[in-house]
CSV table of C-alpha atoms and ligand atoms in Angstrom, one decimal:
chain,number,residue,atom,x,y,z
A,979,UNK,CA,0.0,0.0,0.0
A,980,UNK,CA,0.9,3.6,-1.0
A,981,UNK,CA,0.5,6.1,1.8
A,982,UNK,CA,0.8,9.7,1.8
A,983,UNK,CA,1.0,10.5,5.3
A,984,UNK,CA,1.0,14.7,5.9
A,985,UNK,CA,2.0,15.8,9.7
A,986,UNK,CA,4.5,12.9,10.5
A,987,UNK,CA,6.8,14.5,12.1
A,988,UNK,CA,4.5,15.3,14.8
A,989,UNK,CA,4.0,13.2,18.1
A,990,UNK,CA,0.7,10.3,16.6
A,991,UNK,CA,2.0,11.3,13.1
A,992,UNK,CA,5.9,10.2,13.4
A,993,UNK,CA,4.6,7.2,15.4
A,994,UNK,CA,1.8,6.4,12.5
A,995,UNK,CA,4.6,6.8,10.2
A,996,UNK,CA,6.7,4.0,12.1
A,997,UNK,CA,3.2,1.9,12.2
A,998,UNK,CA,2.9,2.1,8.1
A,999,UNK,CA,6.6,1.3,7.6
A,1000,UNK,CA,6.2,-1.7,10.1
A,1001,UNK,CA,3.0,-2.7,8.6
A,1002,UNK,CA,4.4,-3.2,4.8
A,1003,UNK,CA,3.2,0.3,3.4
A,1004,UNK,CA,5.2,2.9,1.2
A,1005,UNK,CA,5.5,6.5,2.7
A,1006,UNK,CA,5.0,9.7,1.7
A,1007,UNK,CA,4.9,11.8,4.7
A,1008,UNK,CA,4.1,15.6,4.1
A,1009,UNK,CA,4.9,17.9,7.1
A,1010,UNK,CA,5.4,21.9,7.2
A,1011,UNK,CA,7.2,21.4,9.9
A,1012,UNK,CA,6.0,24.2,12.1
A,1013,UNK,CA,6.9,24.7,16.0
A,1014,UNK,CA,5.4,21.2,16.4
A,1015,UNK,CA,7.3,19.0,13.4
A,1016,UNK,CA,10.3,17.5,13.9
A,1017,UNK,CA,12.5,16.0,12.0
A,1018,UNK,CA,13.9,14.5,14.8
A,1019,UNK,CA,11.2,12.3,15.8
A,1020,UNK,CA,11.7,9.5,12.3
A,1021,UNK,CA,15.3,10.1,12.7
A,1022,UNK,CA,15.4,6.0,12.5
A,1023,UNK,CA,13.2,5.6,9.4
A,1024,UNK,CA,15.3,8.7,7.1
A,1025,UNK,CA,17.2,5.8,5.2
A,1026,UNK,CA,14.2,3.7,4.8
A,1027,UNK,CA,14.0,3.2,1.0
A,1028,UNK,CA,10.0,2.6,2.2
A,1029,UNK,CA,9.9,6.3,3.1
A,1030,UNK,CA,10.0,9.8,1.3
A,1031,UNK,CA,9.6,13.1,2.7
A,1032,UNK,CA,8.0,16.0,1.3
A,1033,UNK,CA,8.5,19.1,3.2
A,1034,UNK,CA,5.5,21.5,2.2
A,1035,UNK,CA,2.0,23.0,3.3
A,1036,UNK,CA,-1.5,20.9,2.7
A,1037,UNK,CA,-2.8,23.8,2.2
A,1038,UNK,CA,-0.5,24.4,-0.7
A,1039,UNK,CA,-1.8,22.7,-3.8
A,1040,UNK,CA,1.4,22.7,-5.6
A,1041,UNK,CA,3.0,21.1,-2.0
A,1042,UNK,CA,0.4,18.4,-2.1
A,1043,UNK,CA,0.8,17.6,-5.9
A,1044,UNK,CA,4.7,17.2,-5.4
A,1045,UNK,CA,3.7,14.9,-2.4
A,1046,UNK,CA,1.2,12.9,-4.5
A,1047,UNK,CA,4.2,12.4,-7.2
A,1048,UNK,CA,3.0,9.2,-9.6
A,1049,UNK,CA,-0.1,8.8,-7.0
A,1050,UNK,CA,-1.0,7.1,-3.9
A,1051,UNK,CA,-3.6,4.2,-2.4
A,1052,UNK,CA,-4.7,6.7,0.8
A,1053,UNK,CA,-4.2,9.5,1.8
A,1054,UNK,CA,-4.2,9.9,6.0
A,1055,UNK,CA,-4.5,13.4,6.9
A,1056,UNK,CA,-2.6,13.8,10.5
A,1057,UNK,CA,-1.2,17.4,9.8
A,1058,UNK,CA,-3.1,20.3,12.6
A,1059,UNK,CA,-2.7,22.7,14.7
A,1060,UNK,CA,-3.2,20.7,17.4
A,1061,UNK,CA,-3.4,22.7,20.8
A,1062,UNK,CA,-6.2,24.2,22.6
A,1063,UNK,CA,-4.5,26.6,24.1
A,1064,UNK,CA,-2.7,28.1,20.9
A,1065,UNK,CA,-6.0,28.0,19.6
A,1066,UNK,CA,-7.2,30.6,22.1
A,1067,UNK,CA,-3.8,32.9,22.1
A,1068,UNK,CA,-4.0,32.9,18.4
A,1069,UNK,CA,-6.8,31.6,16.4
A,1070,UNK,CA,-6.0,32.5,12.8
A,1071,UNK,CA,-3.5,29.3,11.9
A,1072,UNK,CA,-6.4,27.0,13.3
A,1073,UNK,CA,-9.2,27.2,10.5
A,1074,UNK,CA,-6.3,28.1,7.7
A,1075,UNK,CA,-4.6,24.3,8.6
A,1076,UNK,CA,-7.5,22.3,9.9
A,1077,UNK,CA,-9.8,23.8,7.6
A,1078,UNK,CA,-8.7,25.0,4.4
A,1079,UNK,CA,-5.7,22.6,4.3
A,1080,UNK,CA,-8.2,19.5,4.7
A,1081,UNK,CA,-10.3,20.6,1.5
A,1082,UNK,CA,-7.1,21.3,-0.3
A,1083,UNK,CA,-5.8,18.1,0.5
A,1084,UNK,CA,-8.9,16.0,-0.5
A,1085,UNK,CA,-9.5,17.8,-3.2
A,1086,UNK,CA,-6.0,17.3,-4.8
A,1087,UNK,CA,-6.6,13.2,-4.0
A,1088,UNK,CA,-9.9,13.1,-5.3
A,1089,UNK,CA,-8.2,14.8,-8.5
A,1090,UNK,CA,-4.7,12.3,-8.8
A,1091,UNK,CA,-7.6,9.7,-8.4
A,1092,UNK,CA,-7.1,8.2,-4.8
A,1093,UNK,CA,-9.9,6.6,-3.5
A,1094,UNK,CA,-9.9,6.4,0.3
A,1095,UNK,CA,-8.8,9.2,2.6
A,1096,UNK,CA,-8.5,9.3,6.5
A,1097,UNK,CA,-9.8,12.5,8.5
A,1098,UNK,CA,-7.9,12.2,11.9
A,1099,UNK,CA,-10.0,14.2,14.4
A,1100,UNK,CA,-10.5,14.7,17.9
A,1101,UNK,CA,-13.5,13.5,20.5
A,1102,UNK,CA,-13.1,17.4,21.5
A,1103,UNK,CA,-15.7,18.1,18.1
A,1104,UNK,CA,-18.7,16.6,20.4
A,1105,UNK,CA,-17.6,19.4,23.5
A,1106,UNK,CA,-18.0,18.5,26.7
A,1107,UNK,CA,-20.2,15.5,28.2
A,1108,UNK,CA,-21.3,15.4,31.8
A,1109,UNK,CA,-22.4,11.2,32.1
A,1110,UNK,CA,-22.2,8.4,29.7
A,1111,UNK,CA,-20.0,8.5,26.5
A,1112,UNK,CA,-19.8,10.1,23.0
A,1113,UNK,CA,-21.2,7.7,20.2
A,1114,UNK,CA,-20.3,9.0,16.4
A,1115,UNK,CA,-24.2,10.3,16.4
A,1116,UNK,CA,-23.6,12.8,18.6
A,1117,UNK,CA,-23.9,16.4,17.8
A,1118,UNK,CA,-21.3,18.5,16.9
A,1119,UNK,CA,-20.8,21.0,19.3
A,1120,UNK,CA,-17.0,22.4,19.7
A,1121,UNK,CA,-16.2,24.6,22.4
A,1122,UNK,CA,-12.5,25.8,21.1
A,1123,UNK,CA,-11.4,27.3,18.0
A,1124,UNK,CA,-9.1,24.1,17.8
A,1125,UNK,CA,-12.6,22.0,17.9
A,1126,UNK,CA,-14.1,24.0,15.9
A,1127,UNK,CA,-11.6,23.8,13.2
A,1128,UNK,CA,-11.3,20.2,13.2
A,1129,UNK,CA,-15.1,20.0,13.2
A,1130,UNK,CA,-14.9,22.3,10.1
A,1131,UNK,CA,-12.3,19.8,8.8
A,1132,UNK,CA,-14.5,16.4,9.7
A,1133,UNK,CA,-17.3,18.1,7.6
A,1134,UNK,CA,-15.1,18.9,4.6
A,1135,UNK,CA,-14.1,15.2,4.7
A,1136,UNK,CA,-17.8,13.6,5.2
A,1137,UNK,CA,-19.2,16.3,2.5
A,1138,UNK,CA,-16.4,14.5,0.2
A,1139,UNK,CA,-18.0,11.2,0.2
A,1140,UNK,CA,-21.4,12.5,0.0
A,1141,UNK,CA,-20.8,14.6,-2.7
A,1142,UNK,CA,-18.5,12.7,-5.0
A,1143,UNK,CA,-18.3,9.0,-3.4
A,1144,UNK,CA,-14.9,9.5,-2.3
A,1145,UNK,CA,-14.0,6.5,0.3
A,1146,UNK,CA,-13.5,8.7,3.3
A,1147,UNK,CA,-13.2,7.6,6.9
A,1148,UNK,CA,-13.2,9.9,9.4
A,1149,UNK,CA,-11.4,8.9,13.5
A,1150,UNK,CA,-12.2,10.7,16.4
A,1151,UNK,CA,-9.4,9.9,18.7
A,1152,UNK,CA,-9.2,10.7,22.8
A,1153,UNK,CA,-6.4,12.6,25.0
A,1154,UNK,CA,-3.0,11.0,23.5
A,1155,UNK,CA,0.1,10.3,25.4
A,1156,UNK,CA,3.3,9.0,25.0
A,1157,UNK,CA,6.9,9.3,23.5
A,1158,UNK,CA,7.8,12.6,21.7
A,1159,UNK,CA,4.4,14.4,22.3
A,1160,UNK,CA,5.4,18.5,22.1
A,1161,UNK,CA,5.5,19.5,25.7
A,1162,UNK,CA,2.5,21.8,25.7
A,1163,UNK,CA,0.2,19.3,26.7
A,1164,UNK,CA,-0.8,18.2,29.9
A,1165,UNK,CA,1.1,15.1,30.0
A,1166,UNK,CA,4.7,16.3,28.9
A,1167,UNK,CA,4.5,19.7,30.2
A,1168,UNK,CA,4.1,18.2,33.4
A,1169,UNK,CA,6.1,15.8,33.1
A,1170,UNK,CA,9.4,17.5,31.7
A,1171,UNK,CA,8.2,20.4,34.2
A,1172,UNK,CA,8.1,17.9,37.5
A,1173,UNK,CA,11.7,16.3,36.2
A,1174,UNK,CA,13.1,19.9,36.6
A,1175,UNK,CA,11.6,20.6,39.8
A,1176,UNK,CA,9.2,23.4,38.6
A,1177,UNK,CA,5.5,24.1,39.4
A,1178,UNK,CA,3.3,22.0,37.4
A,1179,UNK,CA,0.1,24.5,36.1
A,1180,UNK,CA,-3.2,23.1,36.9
A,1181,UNK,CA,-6.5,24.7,35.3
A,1182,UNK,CA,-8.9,25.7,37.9
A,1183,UNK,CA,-9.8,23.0,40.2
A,1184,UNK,CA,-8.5,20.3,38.1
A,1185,UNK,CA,-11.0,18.3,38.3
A,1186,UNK,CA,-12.1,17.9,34.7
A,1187,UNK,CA,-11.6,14.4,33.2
A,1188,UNK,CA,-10.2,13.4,29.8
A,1189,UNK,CA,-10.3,9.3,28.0
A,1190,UNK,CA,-6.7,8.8,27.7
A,1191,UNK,CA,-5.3,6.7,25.1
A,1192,UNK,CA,-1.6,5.3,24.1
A,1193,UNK,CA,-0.4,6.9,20.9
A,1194,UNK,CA,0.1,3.4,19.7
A,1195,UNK,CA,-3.1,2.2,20.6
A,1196,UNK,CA,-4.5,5.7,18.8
A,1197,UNK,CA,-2.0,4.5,15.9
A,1198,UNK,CA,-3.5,1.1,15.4
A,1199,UNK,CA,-7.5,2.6,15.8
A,1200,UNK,CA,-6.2,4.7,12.6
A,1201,UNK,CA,-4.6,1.7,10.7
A,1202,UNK,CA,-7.7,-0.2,11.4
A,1203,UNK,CA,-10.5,2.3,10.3
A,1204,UNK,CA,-7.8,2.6,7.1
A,1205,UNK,CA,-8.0,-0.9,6.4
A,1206,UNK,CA,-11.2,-2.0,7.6
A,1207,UNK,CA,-13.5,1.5,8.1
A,1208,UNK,CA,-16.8,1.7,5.9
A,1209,UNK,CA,-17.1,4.6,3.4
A,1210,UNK,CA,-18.2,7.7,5.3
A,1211,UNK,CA,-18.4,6.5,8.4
A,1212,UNK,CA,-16.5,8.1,11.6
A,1213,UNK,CA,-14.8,6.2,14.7
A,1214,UNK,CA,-14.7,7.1,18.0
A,1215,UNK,CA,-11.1,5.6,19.1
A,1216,UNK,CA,-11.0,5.9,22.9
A,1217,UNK,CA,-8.6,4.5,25.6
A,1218,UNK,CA,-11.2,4.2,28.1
A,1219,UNK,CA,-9.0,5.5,31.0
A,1220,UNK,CA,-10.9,8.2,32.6
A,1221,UNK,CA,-9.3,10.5,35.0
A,1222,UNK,CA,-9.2,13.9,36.5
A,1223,UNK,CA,-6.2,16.5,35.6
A,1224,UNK,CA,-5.3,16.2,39.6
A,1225,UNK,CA,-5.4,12.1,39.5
A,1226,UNK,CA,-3.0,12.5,36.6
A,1227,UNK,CA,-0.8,15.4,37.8
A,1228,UNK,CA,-0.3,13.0,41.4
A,1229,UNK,CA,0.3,10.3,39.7
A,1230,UNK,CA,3.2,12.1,37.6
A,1231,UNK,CA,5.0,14.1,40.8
A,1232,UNK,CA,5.1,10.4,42.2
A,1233,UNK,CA,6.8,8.9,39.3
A,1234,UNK,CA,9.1,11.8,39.2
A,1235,UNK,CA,9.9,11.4,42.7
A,1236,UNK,CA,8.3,14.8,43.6
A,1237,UNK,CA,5.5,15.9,46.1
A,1238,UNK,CA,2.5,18.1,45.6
A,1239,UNK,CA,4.2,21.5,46.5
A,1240,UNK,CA,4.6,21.5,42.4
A,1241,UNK,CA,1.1,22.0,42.5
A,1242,UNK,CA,0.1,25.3,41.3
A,1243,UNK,CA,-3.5,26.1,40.6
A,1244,UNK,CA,-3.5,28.9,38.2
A,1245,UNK,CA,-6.7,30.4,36.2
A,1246,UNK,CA,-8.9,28.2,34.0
A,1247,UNK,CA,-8.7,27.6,30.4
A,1248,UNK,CA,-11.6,30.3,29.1
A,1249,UNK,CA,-14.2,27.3,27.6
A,1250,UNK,CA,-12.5,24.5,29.4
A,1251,UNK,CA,-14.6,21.6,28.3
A,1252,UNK,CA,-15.7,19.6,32.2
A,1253,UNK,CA,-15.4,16.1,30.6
A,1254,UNK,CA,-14.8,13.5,27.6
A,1255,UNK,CA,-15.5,10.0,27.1
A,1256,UNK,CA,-15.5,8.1,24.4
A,1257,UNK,CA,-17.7,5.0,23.3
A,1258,UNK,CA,-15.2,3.3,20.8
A,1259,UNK,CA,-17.8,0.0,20.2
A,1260,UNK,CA,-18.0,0.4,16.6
A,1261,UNK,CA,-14.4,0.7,16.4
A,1262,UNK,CA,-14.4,-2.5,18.1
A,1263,UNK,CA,-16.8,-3.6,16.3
A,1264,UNK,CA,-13.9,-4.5,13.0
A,1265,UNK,CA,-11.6,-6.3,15.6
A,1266,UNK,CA,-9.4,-2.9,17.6
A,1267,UNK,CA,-9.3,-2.6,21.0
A,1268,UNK,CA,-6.3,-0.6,23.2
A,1269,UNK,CA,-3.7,-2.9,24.2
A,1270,UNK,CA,-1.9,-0.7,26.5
A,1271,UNK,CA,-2.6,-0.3,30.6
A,1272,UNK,CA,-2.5,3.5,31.3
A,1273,UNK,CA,-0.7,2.7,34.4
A,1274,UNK,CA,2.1,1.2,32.7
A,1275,UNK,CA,2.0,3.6,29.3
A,1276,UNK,CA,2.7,6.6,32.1
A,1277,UNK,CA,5.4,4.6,33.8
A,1278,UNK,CA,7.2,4.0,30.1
A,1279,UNK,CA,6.4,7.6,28.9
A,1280,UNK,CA,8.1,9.5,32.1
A,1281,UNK,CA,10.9,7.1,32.1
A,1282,UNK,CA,11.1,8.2,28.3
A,1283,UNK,CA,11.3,12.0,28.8
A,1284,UNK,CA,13.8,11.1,32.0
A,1285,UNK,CA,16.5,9.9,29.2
A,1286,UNK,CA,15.4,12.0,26.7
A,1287,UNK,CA,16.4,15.4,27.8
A,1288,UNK,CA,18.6,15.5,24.0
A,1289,UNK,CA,14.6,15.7,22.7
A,1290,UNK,CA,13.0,18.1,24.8
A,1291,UNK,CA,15.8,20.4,26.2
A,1292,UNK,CA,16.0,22.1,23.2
A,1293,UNK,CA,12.4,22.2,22.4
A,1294,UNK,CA,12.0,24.3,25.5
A,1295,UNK,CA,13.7,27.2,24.6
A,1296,UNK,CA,13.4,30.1,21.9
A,1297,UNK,CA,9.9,30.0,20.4
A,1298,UNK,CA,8.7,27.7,23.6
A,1299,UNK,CA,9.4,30.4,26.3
A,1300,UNK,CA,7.5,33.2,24.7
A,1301,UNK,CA,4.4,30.6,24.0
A,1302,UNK,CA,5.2,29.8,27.9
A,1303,UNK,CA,5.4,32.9,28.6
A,1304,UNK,CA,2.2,34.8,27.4
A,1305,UNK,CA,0.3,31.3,28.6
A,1306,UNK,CA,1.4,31.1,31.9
A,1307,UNK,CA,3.1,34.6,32.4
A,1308,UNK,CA,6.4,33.7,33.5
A,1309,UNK,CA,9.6,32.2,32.0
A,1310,UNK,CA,9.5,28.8,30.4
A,1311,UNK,CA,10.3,26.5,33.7
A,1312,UNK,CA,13.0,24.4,32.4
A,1313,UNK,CA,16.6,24.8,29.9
B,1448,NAD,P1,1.3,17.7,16.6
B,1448,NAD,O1,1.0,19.1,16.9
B,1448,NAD,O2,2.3,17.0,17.5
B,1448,NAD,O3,1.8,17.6,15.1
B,1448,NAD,C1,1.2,18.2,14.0
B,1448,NAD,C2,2.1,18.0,12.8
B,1448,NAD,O4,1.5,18.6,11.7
B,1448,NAD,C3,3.5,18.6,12.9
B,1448,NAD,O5,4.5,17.8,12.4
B,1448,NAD,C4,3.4,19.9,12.0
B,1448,NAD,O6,4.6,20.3,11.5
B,1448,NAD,C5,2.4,19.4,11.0
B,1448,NAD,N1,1.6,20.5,10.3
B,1448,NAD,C6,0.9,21.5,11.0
B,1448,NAD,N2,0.4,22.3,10.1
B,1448,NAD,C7,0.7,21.8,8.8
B,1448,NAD,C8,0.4,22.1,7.5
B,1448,NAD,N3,-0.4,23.2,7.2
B,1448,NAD,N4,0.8,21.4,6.5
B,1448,NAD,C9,1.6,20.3,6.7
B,1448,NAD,N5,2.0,19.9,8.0
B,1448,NAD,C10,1.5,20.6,9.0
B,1448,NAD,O7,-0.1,17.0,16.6
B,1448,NAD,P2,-0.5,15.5,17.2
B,1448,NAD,O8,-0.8,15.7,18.6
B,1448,NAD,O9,0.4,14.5,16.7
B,1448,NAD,O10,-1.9,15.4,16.5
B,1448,NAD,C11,-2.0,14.8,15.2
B,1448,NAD,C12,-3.5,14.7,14.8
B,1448,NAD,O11,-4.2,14.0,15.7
B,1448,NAD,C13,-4.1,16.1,14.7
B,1448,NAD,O12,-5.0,16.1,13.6
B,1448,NAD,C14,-4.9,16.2,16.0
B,1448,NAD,O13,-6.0,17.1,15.8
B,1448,NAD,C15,-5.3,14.8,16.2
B,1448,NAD,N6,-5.5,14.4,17.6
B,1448,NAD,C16,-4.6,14.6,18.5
B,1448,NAD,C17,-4.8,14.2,19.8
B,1448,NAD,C18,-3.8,14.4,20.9
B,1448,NAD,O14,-4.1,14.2,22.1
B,1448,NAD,N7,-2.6,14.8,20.6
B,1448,NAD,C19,-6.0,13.5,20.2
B,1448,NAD,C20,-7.0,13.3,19.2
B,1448,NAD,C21,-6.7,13.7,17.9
B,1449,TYD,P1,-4.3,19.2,26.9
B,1449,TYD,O1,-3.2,18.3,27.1
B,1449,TYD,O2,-4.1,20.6,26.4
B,1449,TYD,O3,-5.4,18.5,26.0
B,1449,TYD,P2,-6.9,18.9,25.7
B,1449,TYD,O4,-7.1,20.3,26.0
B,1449,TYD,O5,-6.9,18.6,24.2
B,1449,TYD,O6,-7.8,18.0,26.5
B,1449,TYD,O7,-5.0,19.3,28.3
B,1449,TYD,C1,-5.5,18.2,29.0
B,1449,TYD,C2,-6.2,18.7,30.3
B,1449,TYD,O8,-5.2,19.2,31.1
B,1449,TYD,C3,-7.2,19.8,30.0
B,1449,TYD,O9,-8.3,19.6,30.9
B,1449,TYD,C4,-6.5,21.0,30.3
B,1449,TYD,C5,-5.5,20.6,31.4
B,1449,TYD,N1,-4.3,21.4,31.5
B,1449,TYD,C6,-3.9,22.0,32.7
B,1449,TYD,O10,-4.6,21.9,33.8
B,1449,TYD,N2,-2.7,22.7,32.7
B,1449,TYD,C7,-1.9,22.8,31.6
B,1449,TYD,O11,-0.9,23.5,31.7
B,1449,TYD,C8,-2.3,22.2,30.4
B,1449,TYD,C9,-1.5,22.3,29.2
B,1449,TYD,C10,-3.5,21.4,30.4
């Protein structure tokens, strides 16, 4: 099989990338390589005969044309601006990526003539849920101008099968975590943050839950809705861990050997979405179901970033400490 692959030098999309080349597949992997791509995380698969990189923009038609080259068998769209609180600092990339590079790109495969394309979204275009689980039925009803863009990006993709039959598949994954995820997010931020010895910034009370997932368990819900998903249809892939941001936060001070004094409670995210959950049945449904024990995904993943520091030392400096710094209003904590 002949992927193209855009975003793979980001945290699912390197590890997706990885997946494919294990798996059999030919890659093309397309990747702007903004603040989040990096080249760094497929150092191991450059000399892969398998695998081709394209450096360019999908919302560029030219970019995605060079990337297409002779053609392709799928196309699975991982490239985003992926983070909620970017999304709120500064909006405009959002929609332009998630939104206008999503049409470009499916338009520019429906036009080379490949068939099946894969949307990777997010659980975070249903909002918030209070009880009970998400089910691909659901409403739309983003709270974020991240959500919101991927919502407007799930839409392109759907209004691409019903409008010209393409083979499109859209996923809906949970809260991912593991290896190489840019440490913005919860997870790394606290985790590179607690190995440093710096206060870890908790939203609020904390209390609001997320469905955590293994970005390899994420990686094979996406290889199996590639493989196995019905035209047009969408897939919830959940973890079905459910915790609060405190439960998670404890459980990362202890495996960093720190106490709760890290704790900081600063002000909430404006629209912080209380809760999501996931029902992945249909998912399960064509055979998938998470592997990975979050207890023992967390252990691996700080013990990760504990020999990493090559990775993320330099990722927390230059264009890091002046997002850390108009987020959290003071220096970034670590390098
Ligand atoms: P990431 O921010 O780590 O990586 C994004 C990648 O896309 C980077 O390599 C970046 O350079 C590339 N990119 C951004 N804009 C681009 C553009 N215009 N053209 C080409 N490349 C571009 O993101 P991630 O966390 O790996 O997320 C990957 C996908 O999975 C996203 O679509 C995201 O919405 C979705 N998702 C993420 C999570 C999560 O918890 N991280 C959960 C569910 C769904
Ligand atoms: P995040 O990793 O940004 O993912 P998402 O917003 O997509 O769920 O955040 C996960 C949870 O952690 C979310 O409830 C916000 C919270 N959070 C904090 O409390 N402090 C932080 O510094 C960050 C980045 C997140």
């Amino acid at each position: 099989m002949r992927l193209l692959i855009t975003g793979g030098c980001g945290f699912i999309g390197s590890a997706f990338v990885r997946l494919a080349l294990a798996r059999g597949a030919e890659v093309t992997n397309l990747d702007k390589l903004t603040y989040a791509g990096n080249p760094k995380n497929l150092a191991e698969v450059e000399g892969d005969p398998a695998y081709r990189f394209v450096h360019g923009d999908i919302a560029d038609a030219d970019a995605v044309r060079a990337a297409i080259g002779d053609g392709a068998d799928a196309v699975v769209n991982l490239a985003a601006e992926s983070h909620v609180d970017r999304s709120i600092l500064a909006p405009a990339e959002f929609p332009r990526t998630d939104v206008v590079g999503t049409t470009v790109l499916l338009h520019e495969a429906r036009t080379a003539g490949i068939e099946r394309f894969v949307q990777v979204s997010t659980d975070e275009v249903y909002g918030s849920i209070e009880s009970g689980s998400f089910t691909e039925t659901d409403r739309l009803a983003p709270s974020s101008p991240y959500s919101a863009s991927k919502a407007g990006g799930d839409l392109q993709a759907l209004a691409w099968h019903h409008t010209f039959g393409m083979s499109v598949v859209v996923t809906r994954g949970s809260n991912t975590f593991g290896p190489r995820q840019y440490p913005e997010k919860l997870i790394p931020l606290f985790v590179t943050n607690a190995l440093d010895g710096q206060p870890v910034p908790v939203y609020g009370d904390g209390m609001q839950v997320r469905d955590w997932i293994s970005v390899d368990d994420h990686c094979t819900g996406i290889w199996t809705a590639l493989e196995r998903g019905e035209p047009g249809a969408i897939y919830n892939i959940g973890g079905g861990y459910e915790a609060t941001n405190l439960d998670i936060t404890r459980r990362i001070l202890d495996l960093t050997g720190r106490d709760e004094s890290l704790i900081e409670h600063v002000a909430d995210r404006p629209g912080h979405d209380r809760r999501y959950s996931l029902d992945s049945s249909r998912l399960r449904a064509l055979g998938w179901a998470p592997t990975a024990a979050f207890a023992d995904a967390l252990v691996a993943t700080v013990g990760w970033y504990r020999d990493r520091r090559d990775w993320w030392e330099p990722i927390k400096s230059g264009e890091y400490r002046r997002y850390y710094e108009a987020q959290y209003g003071r220096g970034s904590a670590s390098s």
